[in-house]
mmCIF file of C-alpha atoms in Angstrom:
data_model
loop_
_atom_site.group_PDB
_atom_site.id
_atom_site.type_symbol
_atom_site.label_atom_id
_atom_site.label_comp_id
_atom_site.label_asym_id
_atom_site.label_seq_id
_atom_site.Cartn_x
_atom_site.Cartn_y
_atom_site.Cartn_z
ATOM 1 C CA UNK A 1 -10.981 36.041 118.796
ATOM 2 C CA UNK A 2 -10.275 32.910 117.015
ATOM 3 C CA UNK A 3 -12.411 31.979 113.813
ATOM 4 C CA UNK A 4 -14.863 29.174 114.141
ATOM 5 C CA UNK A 5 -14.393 26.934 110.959
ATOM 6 C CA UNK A 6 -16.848 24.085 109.479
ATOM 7 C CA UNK A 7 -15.055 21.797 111.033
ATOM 8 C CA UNK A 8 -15.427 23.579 114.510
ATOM 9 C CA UNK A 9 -18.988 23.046 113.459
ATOM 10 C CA UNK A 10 -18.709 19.760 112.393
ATOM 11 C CA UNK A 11 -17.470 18.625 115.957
ATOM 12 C CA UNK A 12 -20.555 20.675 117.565
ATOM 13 C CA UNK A 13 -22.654 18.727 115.873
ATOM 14 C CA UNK A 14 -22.047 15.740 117.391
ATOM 15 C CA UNK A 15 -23.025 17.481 120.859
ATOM 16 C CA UNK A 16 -25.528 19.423 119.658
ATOM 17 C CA UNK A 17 -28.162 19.555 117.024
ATOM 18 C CA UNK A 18 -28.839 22.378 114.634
ATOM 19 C CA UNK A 19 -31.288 25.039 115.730
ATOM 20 C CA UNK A 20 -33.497 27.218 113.975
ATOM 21 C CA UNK A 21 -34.136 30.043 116.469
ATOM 22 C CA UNK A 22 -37.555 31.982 116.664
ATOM 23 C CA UNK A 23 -37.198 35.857 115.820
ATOM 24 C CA UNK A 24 -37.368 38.234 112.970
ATOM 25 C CA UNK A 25 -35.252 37.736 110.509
ATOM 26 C CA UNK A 26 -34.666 40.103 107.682
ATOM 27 C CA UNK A 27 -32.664 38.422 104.411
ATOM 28 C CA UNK A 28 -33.619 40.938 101.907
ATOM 29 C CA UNK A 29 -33.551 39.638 98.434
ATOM 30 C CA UNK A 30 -31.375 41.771 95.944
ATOM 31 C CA UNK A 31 -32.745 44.007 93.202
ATOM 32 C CA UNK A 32 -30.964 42.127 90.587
ATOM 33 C CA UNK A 33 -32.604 38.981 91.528
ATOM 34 C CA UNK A 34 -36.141 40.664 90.950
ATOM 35 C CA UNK A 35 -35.026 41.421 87.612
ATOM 36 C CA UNK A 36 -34.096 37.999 86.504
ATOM 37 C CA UNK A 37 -37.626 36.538 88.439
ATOM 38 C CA UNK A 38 -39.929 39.916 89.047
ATOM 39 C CA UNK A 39 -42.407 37.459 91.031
ATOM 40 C CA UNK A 40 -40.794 36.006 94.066
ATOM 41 C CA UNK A 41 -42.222 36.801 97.110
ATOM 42 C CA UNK A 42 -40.901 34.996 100.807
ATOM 43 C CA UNK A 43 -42.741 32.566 101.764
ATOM 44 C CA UNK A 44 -40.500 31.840 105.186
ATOM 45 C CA UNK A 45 -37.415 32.897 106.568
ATOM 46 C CA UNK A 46 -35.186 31.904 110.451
ATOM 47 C CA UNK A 47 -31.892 31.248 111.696
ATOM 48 C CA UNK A 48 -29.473 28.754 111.933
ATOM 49 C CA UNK A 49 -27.232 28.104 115.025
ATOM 50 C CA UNK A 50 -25.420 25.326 115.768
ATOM 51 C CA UNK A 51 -24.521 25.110 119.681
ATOM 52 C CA UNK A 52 -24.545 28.537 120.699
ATOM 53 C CA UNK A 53 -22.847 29.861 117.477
ATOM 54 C CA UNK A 54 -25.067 31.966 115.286
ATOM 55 C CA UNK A 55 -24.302 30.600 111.806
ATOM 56 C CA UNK A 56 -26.498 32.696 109.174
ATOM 57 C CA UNK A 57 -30.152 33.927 108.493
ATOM 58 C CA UNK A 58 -31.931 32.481 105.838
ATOM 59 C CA UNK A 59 -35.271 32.882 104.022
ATOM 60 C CA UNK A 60 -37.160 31.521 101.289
ATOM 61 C CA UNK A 61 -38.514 33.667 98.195
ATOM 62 C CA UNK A 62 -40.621 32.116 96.002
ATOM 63 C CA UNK A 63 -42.749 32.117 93.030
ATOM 64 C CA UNK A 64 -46.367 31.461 93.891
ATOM 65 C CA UNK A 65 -47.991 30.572 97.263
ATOM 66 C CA UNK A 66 -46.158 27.339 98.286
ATOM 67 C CA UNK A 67 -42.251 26.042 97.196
ATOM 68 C CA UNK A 68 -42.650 24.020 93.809
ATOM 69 C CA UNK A 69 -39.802 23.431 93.367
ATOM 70 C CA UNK A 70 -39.998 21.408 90.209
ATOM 71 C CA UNK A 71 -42.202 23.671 88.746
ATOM 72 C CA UNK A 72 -41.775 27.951 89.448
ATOM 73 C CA UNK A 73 -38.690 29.567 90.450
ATOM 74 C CA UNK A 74 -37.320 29.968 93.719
ATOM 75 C CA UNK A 75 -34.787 31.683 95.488
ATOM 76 C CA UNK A 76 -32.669 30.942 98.975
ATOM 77 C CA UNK A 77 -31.010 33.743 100.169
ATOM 78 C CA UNK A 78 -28.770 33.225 102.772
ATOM 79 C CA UNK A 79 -26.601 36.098 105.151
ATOM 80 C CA UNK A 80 -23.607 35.290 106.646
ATOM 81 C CA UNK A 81 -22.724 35.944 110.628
ATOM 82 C CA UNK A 82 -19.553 33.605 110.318
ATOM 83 C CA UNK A 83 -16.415 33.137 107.822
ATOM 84 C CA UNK A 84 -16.298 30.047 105.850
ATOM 85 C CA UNK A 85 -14.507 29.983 102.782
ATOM 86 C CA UNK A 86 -15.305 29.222 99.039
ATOM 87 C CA UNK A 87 -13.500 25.413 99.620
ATOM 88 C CA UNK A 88 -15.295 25.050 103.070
ATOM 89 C CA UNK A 89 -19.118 26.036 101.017
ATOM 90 C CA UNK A 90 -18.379 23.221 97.961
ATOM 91 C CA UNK A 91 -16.956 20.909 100.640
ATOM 92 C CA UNK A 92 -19.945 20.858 102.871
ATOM 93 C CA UNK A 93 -22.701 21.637 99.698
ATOM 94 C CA UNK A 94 -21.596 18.338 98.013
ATOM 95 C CA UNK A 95 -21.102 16.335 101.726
ATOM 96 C CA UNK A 96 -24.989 17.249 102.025
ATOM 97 C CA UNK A 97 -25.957 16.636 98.138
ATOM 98 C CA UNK A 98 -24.164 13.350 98.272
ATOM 99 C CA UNK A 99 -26.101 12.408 101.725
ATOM 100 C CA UNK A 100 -29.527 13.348 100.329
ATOM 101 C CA UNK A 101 -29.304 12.882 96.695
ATOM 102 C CA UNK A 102 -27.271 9.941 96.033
ATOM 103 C CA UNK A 103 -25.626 11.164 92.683
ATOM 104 C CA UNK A 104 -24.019 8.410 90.443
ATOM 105 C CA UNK A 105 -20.285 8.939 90.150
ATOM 106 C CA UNK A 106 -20.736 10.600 86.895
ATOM 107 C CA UNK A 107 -23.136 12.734 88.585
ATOM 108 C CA UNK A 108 -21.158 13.772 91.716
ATOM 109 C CA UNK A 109 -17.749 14.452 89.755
ATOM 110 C CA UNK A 110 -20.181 17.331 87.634
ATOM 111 C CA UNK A 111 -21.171 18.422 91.080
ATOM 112 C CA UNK A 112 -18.062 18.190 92.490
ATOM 113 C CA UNK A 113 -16.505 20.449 89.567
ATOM 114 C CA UNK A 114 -19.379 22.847 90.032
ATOM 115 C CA UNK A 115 -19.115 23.660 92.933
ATOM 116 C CA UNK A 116 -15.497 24.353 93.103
ATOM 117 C CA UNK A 117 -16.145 27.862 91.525
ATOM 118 C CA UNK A 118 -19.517 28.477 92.775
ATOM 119 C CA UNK A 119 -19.095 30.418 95.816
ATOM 120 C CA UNK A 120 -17.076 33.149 96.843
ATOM 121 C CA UNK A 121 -15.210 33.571 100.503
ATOM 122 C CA UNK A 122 -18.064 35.109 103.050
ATOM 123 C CA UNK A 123 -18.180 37.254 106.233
ATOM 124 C CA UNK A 124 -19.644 38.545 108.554
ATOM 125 C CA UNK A 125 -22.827 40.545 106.390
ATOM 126 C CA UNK A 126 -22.155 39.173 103.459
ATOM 127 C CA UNK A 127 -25.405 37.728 101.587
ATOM 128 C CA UNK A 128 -25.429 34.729 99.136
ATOM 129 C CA UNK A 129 -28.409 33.984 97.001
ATOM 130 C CA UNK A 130 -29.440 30.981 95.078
ATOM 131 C CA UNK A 131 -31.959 31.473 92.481
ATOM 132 C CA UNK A 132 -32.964 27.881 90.619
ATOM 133 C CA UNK A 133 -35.042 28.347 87.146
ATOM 134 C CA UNK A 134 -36.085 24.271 87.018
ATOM 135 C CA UNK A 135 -35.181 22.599 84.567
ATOM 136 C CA UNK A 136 -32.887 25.993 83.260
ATOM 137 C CA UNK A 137 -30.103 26.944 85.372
ATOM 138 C CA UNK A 138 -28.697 27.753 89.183
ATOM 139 C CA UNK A 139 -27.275 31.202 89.891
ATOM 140 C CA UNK A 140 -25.561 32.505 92.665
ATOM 141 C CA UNK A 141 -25.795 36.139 93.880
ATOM 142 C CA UNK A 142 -22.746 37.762 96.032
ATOM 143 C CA UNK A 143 -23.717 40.947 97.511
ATOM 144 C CA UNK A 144 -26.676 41.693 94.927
ATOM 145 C CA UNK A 145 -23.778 40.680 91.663
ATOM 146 C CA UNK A 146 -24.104 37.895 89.734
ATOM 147 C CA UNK A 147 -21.533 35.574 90.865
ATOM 148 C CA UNK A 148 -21.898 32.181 88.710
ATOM 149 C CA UNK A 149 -24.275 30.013 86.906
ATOM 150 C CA UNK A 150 -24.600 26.388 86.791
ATOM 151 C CA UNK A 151 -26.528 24.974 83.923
ATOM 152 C CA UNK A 152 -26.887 21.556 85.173
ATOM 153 C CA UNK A 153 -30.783 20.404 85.840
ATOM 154 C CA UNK A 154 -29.882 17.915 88.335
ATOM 155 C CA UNK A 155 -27.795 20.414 90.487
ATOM 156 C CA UNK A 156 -30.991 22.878 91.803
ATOM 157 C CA UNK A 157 -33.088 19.981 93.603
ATOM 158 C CA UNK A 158 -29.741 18.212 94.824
ATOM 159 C CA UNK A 159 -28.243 21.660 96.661
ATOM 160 C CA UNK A 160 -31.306 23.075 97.714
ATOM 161 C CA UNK A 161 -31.959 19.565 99.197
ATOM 162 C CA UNK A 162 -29.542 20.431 101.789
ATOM 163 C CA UNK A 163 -32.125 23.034 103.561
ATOM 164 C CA UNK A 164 -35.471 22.178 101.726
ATOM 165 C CA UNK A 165 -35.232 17.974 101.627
ATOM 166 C CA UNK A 166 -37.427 16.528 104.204
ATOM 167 C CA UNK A 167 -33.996 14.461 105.187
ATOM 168 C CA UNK A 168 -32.464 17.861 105.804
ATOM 169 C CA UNK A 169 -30.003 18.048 108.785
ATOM 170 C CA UNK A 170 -31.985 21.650 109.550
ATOM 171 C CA UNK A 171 -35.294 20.723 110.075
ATOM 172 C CA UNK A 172 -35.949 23.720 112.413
ATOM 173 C CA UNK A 173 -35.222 26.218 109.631
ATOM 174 C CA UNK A 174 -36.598 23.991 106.903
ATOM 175 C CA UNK A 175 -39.782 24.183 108.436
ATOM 176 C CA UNK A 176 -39.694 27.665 109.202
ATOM 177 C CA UNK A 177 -38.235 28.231 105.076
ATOM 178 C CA UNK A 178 -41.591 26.736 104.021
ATOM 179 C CA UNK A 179 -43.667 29.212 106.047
ATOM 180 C CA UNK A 180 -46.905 28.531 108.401
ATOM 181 C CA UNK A 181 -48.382 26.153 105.550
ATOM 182 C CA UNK A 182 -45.622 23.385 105.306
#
């Protein structure tokens, strides 16, 4: 079996639009992350495919009854069905925070540098959570440890744009993120 890289996906694209499938999805959110934010609760969660390819489950914890994100912590947690590696995640995060943020150069060169050590190499079953305190810091989660921290403001809204912006290439599983209310 050959591996299906983001630029396999890329290519699909162009023949075929993302798709957030309908079905239970289970993204469990880590015990560590309840420690550092004891009140999230998910508010939504679905799937992502691209073609036929099942790409990852996702789903949306948050602090309070609706996403605010400028406001209360949130959480994305995302697990895995496909390899991608660290380089492939910053390539594509900052592709989509450039599209739907529009940094300034000064801006994007932060992100850019960010990113490079933000995520690890996934699997198959591996899980990745982001958990953005506004206005504080990012942190990823790798498998329920503490993986980094970005304490940039700017960077929660621009990489959580890429699911949760209403521009969002995955409006399928944005909409399904946000829960029955959005």
């Amino acid at each position: 079996m050959h591996r299906l890289t983001l630029a396999g996906f890329t290519a699909l694209s162009l023949i075929a639009a993302p798709t957030a499938w309908a079905g239970k999805v289970d993204v469990p959110l880590p015990t560590v992350v309840y420690s550092a934010q004891p009140k999230l609760h998910l508010l939504g969660a679905g799937q992502l495919y691209w073609f036929l390819f099942h790409v990852y489950n996702a789903a949306l914890y948050v602090d309070g009854q609706t996403y605010a994100p400028q406001t209360a912590p949130f959480a994305l947690a995302i697990q895995y069905k496909r390899d991608f590696s660290s380089r492939e995640l910053a390539r594509t995060s900052l592709e989509q925070m450039d599209r739907l943020s529009h940094p300034s150069r000064s801006l994007h060169a932060a992100f850019a540098e960010e990113l490079k050590t933000a995520f690890p190499n996934v699997k198959p079953g591996d899980e990745l959570v982001g958990l953005c305190v506004p206005q504080q810091y990012t942190a990823f989660y790798f498998n329920g440890k503490l993986f980094s921290t970005i304490h940039n403001p700017a960077f929660c809204p621009a990489f959580f744009g890429i699911w949760l912006d209403p521009a969002t290439k995955v409006p399928g599983l944005r909409k399904k993120l946000l829960g029955p209310h959005a």
